[in-house]
XYZ file of C-alpha atoms in Angstrom:
714
model
C 12.261 18.132 139.094
C 13.668 20.872 140.661
C 14.883 20.667 144.732
C 12.768 22.506 147.125
C 14.125 25.103 149.353
C 14.050 23.911 152.695
C 11.469 25.794 154.775
C 14.267 26.832 157.478
C 16.157 28.496 155.188
C 12.797 30.638 153.536
C 12.102 31.800 157.355
C 15.880 32.703 157.776
C 15.753 34.401 154.792
C 13.032 36.401 155.942
C 14.296 37.211 158.763
C 18.162 38.299 158.040
C 17.204 39.749 154.514
C 16.193 42.933 156.069
C 18.415 43.401 158.560
C 21.201 44.097 156.203
C 20.888 48.035 156.042
C 21.886 49.213 152.650
C 23.215 52.544 151.793
C 19.859 54.693 152.303
C 19.537 57.150 155.026
C 23.437 57.050 155.609
C 23.172 60.170 158.080
C 21.545 58.230 160.453
C 23.460 56.011 162.785
C 21.703 53.729 165.305
C 22.062 53.765 168.524
C 21.975 56.176 171.539
C 23.495 59.724 170.335
C 25.597 60.337 173.818
C 26.802 56.754 175.081
C 28.412 58.177 178.310
C 27.064 60.686 180.780
C 28.607 61.796 183.918
C 27.165 63.380 187.293
C 28.019 64.693 190.491
C 26.019 62.062 193.045
C 23.149 63.968 194.765
C 21.885 63.585 198.353
C 18.953 61.800 197.394
C 17.735 60.394 193.591
C 14.069 61.536 194.322
C 11.008 59.004 192.888
C 10.060 59.695 189.791
C 12.133 62.998 189.277
C 13.659 63.041 185.823
C 17.714 62.625 186.407
C 18.501 63.137 182.376
C 17.487 62.365 178.803
C 18.199 59.679 176.231
C 18.168 59.958 173.021
C 18.358 56.992 171.308
C 17.654 55.871 167.206
C 17.594 52.677 165.357
C 16.830 54.885 162.319
C 13.954 52.788 161.391
C 11.080 54.598 163.719
C 12.040 52.926 166.988
C 8.948 50.258 166.681
C 9.237 48.358 169.721
C 11.768 50.183 171.396
C 12.824 48.522 175.168
C 15.145 49.656 177.802
C 17.158 48.007 180.328
C 18.605 49.759 183.423
C 21.545 47.736 185.626
C 19.810 48.874 188.498
C 16.521 47.695 189.237
C 15.546 50.639 191.539
C 15.771 52.553 188.027
C 14.024 52.836 184.325
C 13.721 54.670 181.410
C 10.327 56.177 180.493
C 9.091 56.371 176.791
C 10.186 59.744 176.311
C 14.047 58.602 177.075
C 13.825 60.306 180.767
C 16.072 57.936 183.491
C 13.746 57.911 186.461
C 14.323 56.786 189.957
C 11.636 54.145 190.937
C 11.720 55.272 194.255
C 14.316 57.286 196.909
C 17.902 56.179 197.379
C 20.939 57.600 197.882
C 23.478 54.716 197.071
C 23.755 53.292 193.597
C 27.251 53.053 193.097
C 29.336 54.437 190.529
C 28.153 53.294 187.393
C 24.683 53.013 185.517
C 24.269 50.935 182.282
C 20.951 51.613 180.264
C 20.473 49.264 177.583
C 18.243 49.948 174.588
C 17.045 47.351 171.830
C 14.253 47.468 168.967
C 13.931 44.758 166.099
C 16.570 46.691 164.275
C 19.073 47.694 166.552
C 20.343 47.761 169.995
C 23.040 49.640 172.181
C 24.245 50.684 175.170
C 24.731 53.637 177.210
C 26.809 54.302 180.516
C 25.952 56.555 183.853
C 29.052 57.388 185.703
C 28.626 58.768 189.161
C 31.048 60.964 190.963
C 31.697 63.191 193.489
C 30.153 63.077 197.160
C 26.721 63.465 198.672
C 27.037 67.344 199.475
C 25.289 69.167 196.178
C 24.314 72.582 195.463
C 21.051 73.025 193.310
C 18.358 71.028 192.143
C 19.278 67.691 189.097
C 17.870 70.168 186.783
C 20.238 72.119 187.631
C 23.100 69.574 187.481
C 21.997 68.633 183.693
C 21.102 71.640 182.535
C 24.115 71.728 179.906
C 22.486 68.586 178.590
C 18.922 70.072 178.216
C 20.243 73.289 176.741
C 23.298 72.539 175.127
C 22.837 68.855 173.513
C 25.696 67.124 172.222
C 26.434 67.370 168.513
C 25.384 64.137 166.757
C 28.515 62.912 165.109
C 27.835 61.489 161.555
C 29.655 57.707 161.314
C 29.708 56.263 157.785
C 30.442 52.993 158.782
C 26.913 50.893 159.132
C 26.266 48.001 160.902
C 23.642 45.846 161.680
C 23.091 42.697 163.636
C 23.739 39.400 161.899
C 21.548 36.175 162.264
C 23.058 32.635 161.656
C 21.272 29.191 162.228
C 23.035 26.823 163.945
C 24.421 23.713 162.395
C 24.297 25.016 158.704
C 25.761 22.701 156.228
C 28.044 22.872 153.519
C 29.152 24.801 152.017
C 31.677 26.793 153.572
C 32.422 30.036 153.613
C 29.401 31.293 152.932
C 28.502 34.911 152.994
C 25.988 35.989 156.583
C 26.432 39.427 155.955
C 27.751 43.285 154.728
C 29.127 46.242 156.328
C 28.328 49.796 154.239
C 30.845 52.544 154.460
C 29.005 55.670 152.742
C 32.271 57.736 152.960
C 35.059 54.969 152.299
C 38.194 56.673 151.173
C 39.842 55.225 148.132
C 42.519 52.273 148.911
C 40.679 51.746 152.343
C 40.150 48.083 153.841
C 37.501 46.314 156.107
C 39.126 44.155 158.820
C 37.078 42.449 161.235
C 38.406 41.649 164.795
C 36.819 40.040 167.735
C 36.482 36.367 169.138
C 35.766 34.205 166.391
C 38.350 35.862 164.288
C 41.738 36.649 165.269
C 40.511 35.317 169.019
C 39.684 32.216 170.453
C 37.696 30.726 168.779
C 39.640 31.497 165.736
C 38.716 31.647 162.124
C 35.159 31.428 162.587
C 34.232 34.598 160.537
C 36.187 36.705 157.983
C 35.471 39.850 156.225
C 36.157 40.982 152.515
C 38.542 43.871 153.044
C 37.422 45.418 149.483
C 33.512 44.832 149.945
C 32.682 44.447 153.607
C 31.075 40.981 152.898
C 31.143 39.122 155.812
C 31.279 35.137 155.927
C 31.244 32.518 158.218
C 33.543 29.380 157.384
C 31.911 26.458 159.438
C 28.846 25.483 161.542
C 28.255 27.072 164.736
C 26.557 25.668 167.968
C 24.522 27.925 169.893
C 24.830 25.746 172.590
C 28.200 26.628 172.794
C 28.459 30.159 171.838
C 25.058 32.058 171.320
C 26.472 35.247 170.348
C 29.398 36.740 169.444
C 30.925 40.071 169.592
C 33.205 41.193 166.647
C 34.226 44.994 165.220
C 34.629 46.364 162.154
C 36.737 49.048 161.124
C 38.815 50.322 157.976
C 42.234 50.898 157.353
C 44.648 52.613 155.306
C 46.917 50.468 153.135
C 49.754 50.376 155.962
C 46.718 49.137 158.838
C 46.229 52.347 160.150
C 42.684 52.927 161.353
C 40.770 54.962 159.436
C 37.524 55.071 161.135
C 35.818 52.666 163.991
C 35.984 49.799 165.217
C 32.591 49.511 164.930
C 30.288 46.785 167.153
C 29.065 43.915 165.109
C 27.190 41.603 166.865
C 26.377 37.765 165.175
C 23.623 35.899 166.719
C 23.637 32.535 166.255
C 19.794 31.005 165.870
C 18.804 27.936 167.834
C 17.719 24.817 165.958
C 16.099 21.927 167.570
C 19.258 19.539 167.837
C 19.093 18.690 172.040
C 16.694 15.869 173.328
C 15.209 16.409 176.659
C 17.479 14.899 179.437
C 16.726 14.011 182.986
C 19.057 14.574 184.808
C 18.407 13.794 188.115
C 17.755 10.562 188.510
C 17.268 7.597 190.014
C 13.356 8.919 190.395
C 11.345 6.829 193.147
C 8.494 8.185 194.856
C 6.251 7.102 197.685
C 2.656 6.860 197.749
C 0.624 5.904 201.146
C -1.731 2.915 200.595
C -5.596 4.046 200.510
C -4.634 7.760 199.225
C -7.069 10.080 197.830
C -7.398 10.389 193.890
C -5.204 13.045 192.789
C -2.321 12.793 195.615
C 0.798 13.580 194.183
C 3.365 11.495 194.345
C 6.404 13.173 193.171
C 7.563 15.536 190.252
C 10.110 14.626 187.540
C 11.572 17.328 185.012
C 13.981 17.100 182.359
C 16.355 19.907 180.929
C 16.983 20.995 177.104
C 20.012 22.494 176.207
C 17.789 24.532 173.007
C 16.946 27.902 173.519
C 14.403 28.345 176.737
C 12.862 31.192 174.794
C 11.598 29.229 171.723
C 9.771 25.805 171.490
C 12.740 23.678 170.810
C 12.979 24.020 174.941
C 9.261 23.892 175.379
C 8.658 20.300 177.405
C 5.742 18.395 178.039
C 5.321 15.274 179.542
C 4.082 11.824 179.156
C 3.374 8.199 180.864
C 4.497 5.925 178.456
C 4.142 2.885 179.769
C 3.413 1.251 183.631
C 4.352 -2.168 184.906
C 2.474 -3.688 186.374
C -0.698 -2.894 184.171
C -2.929 -4.243 187.019
C -5.173 -3.342 188.925
C -5.663 -0.775 186.238
C -3.376 0.386 183.549
C -3.866 4.100 183.854
C -2.838 4.163 187.660
C -1.090 7.582 187.187
C -1.043 10.985 185.408
C 1.777 13.108 184.734
C 0.938 16.924 184.429
C 2.604 17.340 181.140
C 3.677 21.161 181.856
C 5.016 20.550 185.454
C 5.853 17.274 185.375
C 4.127 16.345 188.530
C 2.730 12.670 189.063
C -0.592 12.295 190.689
C -2.738 9.007 191.153
C -6.192 8.445 189.436
C -7.574 5.533 190.913
C -10.237 5.207 193.882
C -8.447 4.572 197.167
C -9.726 1.011 197.159
C -7.420 0.432 194.426
C -4.389 1.496 196.245
C -4.570 -1.067 198.663
C -1.351 -3.103 199.255
C -2.038 -6.042 200.520
C -4.519 -7.070 197.686
C -1.953 -5.339 194.834
C -0.384 -8.089 192.725
C 3.170 -6.122 193.301
C 3.189 -2.854 195.569
C 5.976 -0.922 193.164
C 5.062 0.203 189.832
C 7.803 1.056 187.253
C 6.344 4.232 185.131
C 8.299 5.264 181.651
C 8.219 8.826 181.275
C 9.170 10.862 178.527
C 9.943 14.142 177.689
C 8.994 15.769 174.535
C 10.088 19.464 173.027
C 8.529 21.935 170.700
C 5.705 21.657 173.467
C 4.698 18.045 172.623
C 4.079 18.117 168.692
C 5.587 14.848 166.802
C 8.580 16.817 165.490
C 9.611 17.138 168.799
C 12.723 15.038 170.259
C 12.091 12.859 173.385
C 13.837 11.652 176.148
C 12.873 9.185 178.585
C 13.350 7.895 182.132
C 11.652 5.148 184.548
C 10.335 6.356 187.802
C 9.312 3.797 190.445
C 6.312 4.234 192.670
C 6.348 2.004 195.975
C 2.931 1.572 197.544
C 4.045 2.326 201.084
C 1.853 0.204 204.060
C -0.013 1.489 206.870
C -1.267 -0.297 209.673
C -4.544 -0.878 208.473
C -4.661 -5.010 209.806
C -4.439 -6.042 213.171
C -2.490 -8.996 214.201
C -4.166 -12.066 215.139
C -3.247 -15.206 217.079
C -3.048 -18.586 215.253
C -5.269 -20.160 217.872
C -6.523 -19.070 221.463
C -4.904 -20.805 223.129
C -1.443 -22.630 223.972
C -0.689 -25.270 226.271
C 3.253 -25.411 226.766
C 4.472 -27.666 229.389
C 7.636 -27.210 231.653
C 9.892 -28.828 234.325
C 10.266 -27.281 237.410
C 13.456 -25.108 238.029
C 13.760 -25.070 234.112
C 14.374 -21.793 232.403
C 14.366 -20.025 228.806
C 11.617 -20.386 225.775
C 8.646 -23.117 226.688
C 7.055 -21.787 223.604
C 6.426 -19.733 220.447
C 3.292 -17.739 219.843
C 2.287 -17.562 216.044
C 0.358 -14.216 214.779
C -0.749 -12.893 211.324
C -0.361 -9.674 210.211
C -1.253 -8.665 206.582
C 0.908 -5.058 206.312
C 4.292 -5.150 205.246
C 6.935 -7.320 207.202
C 9.803 -4.565 206.680
C 7.693 -1.937 208.793
C 6.470 -1.241 212.467
C 2.519 -1.751 210.463
C 3.621 -5.891 210.746
C 6.334 -5.861 213.741
C 4.545 -7.635 216.720
C 4.599 -6.241 220.626
C 3.794 -8.779 222.911
C 2.659 -8.675 226.449
C 1.512 -10.474 229.447
C -1.483 -8.980 230.633
C -2.923 -11.201 233.110
C -1.249 -14.651 235.293
C 2.072 -12.812 236.291
C 1.952 -11.997 239.718
C 5.776 -13.528 240.498
C 7.181 -11.907 237.168
C 8.265 -15.787 236.361
C 7.568 -15.123 233.010
C 8.501 -12.729 229.801
C 7.658 -12.910 226.557
C 9.888 -10.501 223.397
C 9.448 -10.806 219.824
C 11.531 -13.321 217.110
C 12.342 -10.275 214.934
C 12.906 -12.840 211.871
C 9.760 -14.854 212.439
C 7.475 -12.174 214.556
C 6.639 -14.920 217.296
C 6.331 -14.136 220.691
C 9.282 -16.257 222.679
C 7.498 -16.957 226.041
C 10.433 -17.617 228.575
C 10.679 -19.192 232.486
C 12.817 -16.555 234.278
C 12.457 -17.413 237.648
C 12.351 -21.339 238.704
C 8.933 -22.793 238.872
C 8.644 -25.205 241.809
C 6.405 -27.938 241.173
C 5.169 -27.830 245.125
C 3.792 -24.698 245.023
C 2.141 -24.024 241.672
C 1.594 -26.689 239.086
C -0.572 -24.861 236.832
C 0.110 -21.355 235.384
C -2.491 -19.407 233.340
C -1.304 -16.157 231.034
C -3.392 -14.024 229.480
C -1.103 -12.192 226.459
C -2.036 -9.553 223.761
C -0.160 -8.708 220.890
C -0.059 -5.188 219.175
C 1.976 -3.642 216.447
C 4.636 -0.931 217.445
C 3.100 1.504 214.763
C -0.956 2.577 215.275
C -3.159 0.910 213.854
C -5.223 3.833 211.266
C -8.467 4.615 213.042
C -10.710 2.816 211.622
C -9.131 -0.396 212.441
C -8.807 -1.704 215.959
C -7.624 -4.493 217.865
C -10.210 -7.151 218.642
C -10.731 -10.461 219.995
C -8.338 -12.380 218.262
C -5.215 -9.947 218.962
C -5.543 -11.760 222.232
C -4.674 -15.688 223.407
C -4.376 -17.740 226.879
C -1.468 -19.693 227.149
C -2.385 -22.733 229.817
C 1.341 -23.559 231.592
C 1.781 -27.069 232.992
C 4.595 -27.703 235.418
C 6.455 -31.077 235.694
C 7.317 -32.493 239.109
C 11.507 -33.121 239.241
C 13.675 -34.601 241.729
C 14.846 -31.505 243.205
C 18.318 -31.707 245.265
C 17.698 -30.877 249.333
C 18.179 -27.140 250.482
C 21.038 -26.012 252.952
C 19.437 -23.617 255.451
C 21.033 -21.305 256.236
C 23.465 -20.933 253.146
C 26.327 -19.780 254.204
C 26.099 -21.499 257.479
C 28.869 -19.335 259.826
C 30.371 -20.114 263.388
C 33.016 -18.315 265.240
C 35.340 -20.813 266.809
C 38.985 -19.947 268.854
C 41.828 -21.824 266.937
C 43.607 -24.369 268.636
C 40.181 -25.878 270.214
C 40.782 -29.308 270.756
C 40.019 -32.140 268.816
C 36.533 -33.366 268.428
C 35.342 -30.449 269.427
C 31.405 -29.687 268.061
C 31.004 -26.876 265.970
C 27.484 -26.774 264.618
C 24.484 -29.194 263.426
C 23.640 -28.664 259.394
C 19.746 -28.635 258.495
C 19.114 -29.689 254.823
C 15.152 -29.830 253.492
C 14.058 -31.662 250.764
C 11.674 -29.194 248.380
C 9.935 -32.463 247.203
C 7.644 -32.393 250.346
C 5.246 -35.038 248.635
C 8.079 -37.747 248.154
C 9.016 -38.115 251.717
C 12.546 -38.877 251.152
C 15.476 -39.185 253.669
C 18.710 -36.858 253.118
C 22.193 -38.121 254.260
C 25.282 -35.803 254.881
C 28.962 -36.001 253.699
C 31.765 -33.507 253.380
C 32.532 -32.394 250.001
C 35.214 -29.640 249.993
C 37.756 -29.825 253.716
C 40.655 -28.028 252.247
C 42.729 -28.504 255.212
C 40.850 -31.735 256.176
C 39.956 -30.798 259.710
C 36.352 -31.625 259.802
C 33.607 -34.431 259.980
C 30.389 -34.437 259.418
C 27.552 -37.126 260.867
C 25.527 -38.470 257.262
C 22.864 -38.748 259.176
C 22.350 -35.942 261.998
C 24.509 -33.408 260.221
C 26.533 -33.018 263.249
C 30.274 -31.245 262.355
C 33.175 -31.715 264.735
C 36.841 -31.335 264.094
C 39.041 -34.013 263.850
C 42.435 -31.991 263.761
C 43.497 -28.231 265.289
C 42.304 -25.678 263.613
C 44.794 -22.886 262.818
C 44.286 -19.472 262.305
C 47.813 -19.424 260.529
C 47.225 -21.777 258.175
C 47.486 -21.214 254.869
C 44.025 -22.649 254.096
C 42.337 -20.057 255.848
C 41.936 -16.563 254.307
C 41.092 -13.427 256.673
C 40.984 -15.504 259.499
C 38.055 -17.400 257.785
C 37.670 -21.413 256.991
C 35.438 -22.168 254.151
C 34.143 -25.668 253.418
C 31.387 -27.223 251.643
C 29.198 -30.229 252.569
C 26.301 -32.342 250.110
C 23.107 -33.050 251.558
C 21.809 -36.075 249.383
C 18.437 -37.802 249.400
C 16.883 -41.243 248.458
C 15.020 -39.962 245.077
C 15.851 -42.471 242.100
C 18.263 -41.084 240.909
C 19.094 -39.107 244.097
C 19.408 -35.492 243.859
C 22.180 -33.500 245.869
C 22.172 -30.268 247.393
C 25.414 -28.256 248.710
C 25.870 -26.210 251.757
C 28.484 -23.643 252.489
C 30.268 -23.607 255.994
C 32.500 -20.517 256.999
C 34.737 -20.982 260.088
C 35.835 -17.496 261.863
C 38.855 -18.284 263.887
C 40.009 -16.113 266.506
C 42.998 -15.643 266.940
C 45.459 -17.187 270.172
C 48.445 -16.691 270.931
C 50.601 -19.532 269.603
C 53.276 -18.034 267.633
C 56.342 -17.038 269.078
C 58.104 -13.545 267.248
C 60.679 -13.653 264.702
C 63.688 -11.237 263.629
C 64.793 -10.219 260.627
C 67.818 -10.060 259.208
C 69.802 -12.288 260.852
C 73.194 -11.226 259.296
C 75.066 -8.064 259.538
C 78.665 -6.729 259.435
C 80.506 -4.022 260.349
C 84.169 -2.735 259.553
C 86.937 -3.377 262.060
C 87.847 0.548 262.129
C 84.759 1.936 262.010
C 83.465 5.184 263.191
C 79.819 4.626 263.351
C 79.627 1.559 265.500
C 75.639 0.900 264.908
C 75.705 -2.851 263.481
C 71.911 -3.469 262.057
C 68.438 -1.984 262.564
C 66.362 -5.193 263.243
C 62.537 -5.665 262.587
C 60.425 -8.172 264.638
C 57.112 -9.791 262.859
C 54.351 -12.278 264.351
C 52.065 -14.440 262.194
C 49.231 -13.525 265.158
C 46.594 -10.772 265.196
C 47.228 -7.794 267.674
C 47.216 -7.699 270.929
C 49.222 -10.982 270.533
C 51.946 -9.188 268.420
C 53.463 -5.536 269.029
C 54.726 -4.168 270.849
C 57.674 -6.390 270.742
C 60.603 -6.060 273.696
C 63.965 -6.747 272.224
C 66.895 -8.290 274.294
C 70.777 -9.526 273.760
C 70.391 -13.256 275.867
C 72.848 -11.861 278.855
C 73.676 -15.873 279.798
C 76.390 -15.875 277.008
C 77.324 -12.442 275.804
C 79.352 -9.850 277.711
C 77.125 -6.444 278.537
C 80.505 -4.821 277.788
C 80.934 -5.430 273.933
C 77.093 -4.875 272.763
C 74.011 -2.950 273.280
C 70.348 -3.171 271.563
C 68.645 0.384 271.810
C 64.635 0.278 271.034
C 63.624 2.531 268.018
C 59.840 1.819 267.992
C 57.160 -0.972 268.709
C 58.568 -3.232 266.203
C 62.196 -2.295 265.786
C 65.437 -1.809 267.282
C 69.220 -0.967 267.020
C 72.310 -3.199 267.814
C 75.349 -1.564 268.182
C 79.048 -1.599 269.461
C 80.398 -0.111 272.220
C 83.959 0.065 271.071
C 85.880 -1.837 267.848
C 86.024 -5.152 267.204
C 88.619 -7.443 265.806
C 88.012 -9.291 262.124
C 86.070 -12.182 262.957
C 82.483 -13.668 262.846
C 80.409 -13.531 266.556
C 77.116 -14.744 267.200
C 74.914 -12.757 269.150
C 71.650 -13.992 271.013
C 69.027 -11.746 270.462
C 65.415 -12.732 272.118
C 62.486 -11.174 271.091
C 59.079 -11.142 273.104
C 55.488 -10.357 272.021
C 52.814 -8.574 274.029
C 50.123 -11.476 274.230
C 49.141 -12.893 277.415
C 50.706 -15.243 277.594
C 53.550 -13.847 276.051
C 55.902 -15.660 273.961
C 59.512 -15.375 273.182
C 61.528 -16.674 270.669
C 65.570 -16.330 270.774
C 67.568 -15.938 267.459
C 71.535 -15.849 266.377
C 72.511 -12.724 264.810
C 75.416 -13.580 263.040
C 78.046 -10.091 262.914
C 80.863 -10.209 260.426
C 83.904 -8.147 261.836
C 85.974 -6.708 258.679
C 89.052 -5.393 257.314
C 87.972 -2.068 255.184
C 90.970 -0.280 253.467
C 91.444 1.633 250.753
C 87.234 1.323 249.989
C 87.596 -2.661 250.286
C 85.801 -4.691 252.273
C 87.838 -7.961 253.244
C 85.725 -10.883 255.383
C 87.552 -13.720 254.600
C 88.998 -14.401 257.988
C 85.605 -13.674 259.082
C 83.952 -16.290 256.515
C 81.834 -16.279 254.015
C 79.620 -12.843 253.784
C 76.425 -11.956 251.609
C 75.939 -8.872 252.337
C 77.715 -5.380 253.691
C 77.247 -3.590 256.730
C 75.990 -0.361 254.653
C 73.303 -3.293 252.963
C 72.172 -4.403 255.672
C 72.192 -1.187 257.627
C 69.815 0.515 254.361
C 67.784 -2.884 253.941
C 66.975 -2.510 257.497
C 66.097 1.125 257.640
C 63.784 0.728 254.519
C 61.667 -2.234 256.527
C 61.738 0.128 259.840
C 59.689 3.115 256.920
C 57.396 0.681 255.929
C 56.260 -0.689 258.802
């Protein structure tokens, strides 16, 4: 049985064979008879006014002749006239005109040179083109485009076309050049140098290279070009060798529950690498499978041409709360060849989520809640539970609670538990059983998102909370707290400061109260356990380290007679007024000076007092004259807190004790006498020798610097 010729090959031959040009009509060279034109740029190209006439011939009658111009504002009329489609001035330096028929194609170039200033009309400029056409040159090499199907099988090489030279010289040879011959990818095409037969050496892939631009010429035996080169176009014919591919996944769409029939959910489009001008890349879409297939196996429809997925069921079936699963997976297939059975198929999965809308109001699980809480306690006392059929991940499910009645003192707050959606009712201000043993709150619940227009909140969205307050034994309360008194320091022991007052909040229990000292850091105070009278049992001293900013702090306890007893704490703040009970003191108490010093200043003394003004400065500095000769030492006032001690003459190397008397400004004043030890040293060659004067710790210069620094600080 003879093997049948494949249909594709037959179709191919029917397309290719008519294009292989014979030697007939060799005087006709297909293409533009003039390929390059030069014009001066006019001031303006006028709409519909002919610029020049183009002469194109395919030597076959120019059937289905089509022109394309590189500038969209120009066109070529059927008679070959190039015209502007509107008045335009700037078009660039070059226009390209492409002409094509079923048998031939060619390109012409229009070069625009010069400025805008021109003389005469456009017809004058092109007068030479109309009156003296360029002589037509006869070409002996005749070529036609070669069409080759992609993916051809062995054997290779195989002939695909032929070049004819009507005026071929004896001994001349054909030569083929271009990409695919002597340029990468090399070696795909070759030509028989004697016969002009063009062959292909291996299968072609249109998706890699769709056309090849080759050039044919004839050469002599030495390789010199005799004629040409002439362009030869090789066109690769597409085959359906690429499946459609979905490139933009994952594909996830959302549609609101209850959406009208025909609501667009999403669009899915695939890509086919085959020739878009053929059915090889003409796609049709289809839903192959839907999971789950309830409540209908056909919940969605896909537009076979656009790829739009739309709903096809009634809004009632798109009820998220009644669906087995609010998420659908669709297997979408795209088939080329316009969906014919011979087409190739590509698939992808579309996930469609039915989004929730707030079409269910939250409802309390019961109308009344009855928590109990001890008086004085704080925190969560009850969790209010609700039910909501909407999506727990959305604001249509999340609850928001509000106390709408029964909370005038703002003692309660309610917050939503984000995990359970329960309302956590809390006491934020302590409750008092003696004031009110019961509280009744009215609470409403709503969603974060508004309800849809046809749904509203009903009676089940409110609840009543009855709160019972339990009585506990509360500790006595001091009033006022803190308690404050002001006394002079050094008042006599046993002086009464005040009587504290504490009351028992448990007015219905009739309990007695006893008092005691809780914290008394200095041990100065005593309290009567029955009546709460506080008196002193030691001298109060404002200068004590237990006193801060003249205030002494003590704590007292009030203990009731309950079982078990409850305790309350009160604070007493005693402000101590200053009394001049501290004598001033001087600093420093040691100084040194060289026995041959020219500057007889010995030291700057400062004075300080633990008391407060006016029981401190200004201080009075004196040398105690009963034991010190006036002619040796001198003390001079610098300011209210400092004085300068100096010598009236140089002294021998020795240790001296100078009694300094300093007196404050209190009434009555207080005086302190302090010995200032002065070491007179031998100072020679920058060496200070105070051995004979006893052990010294500071040089005179150091003492003076320290004293000056203290003076500056004060």
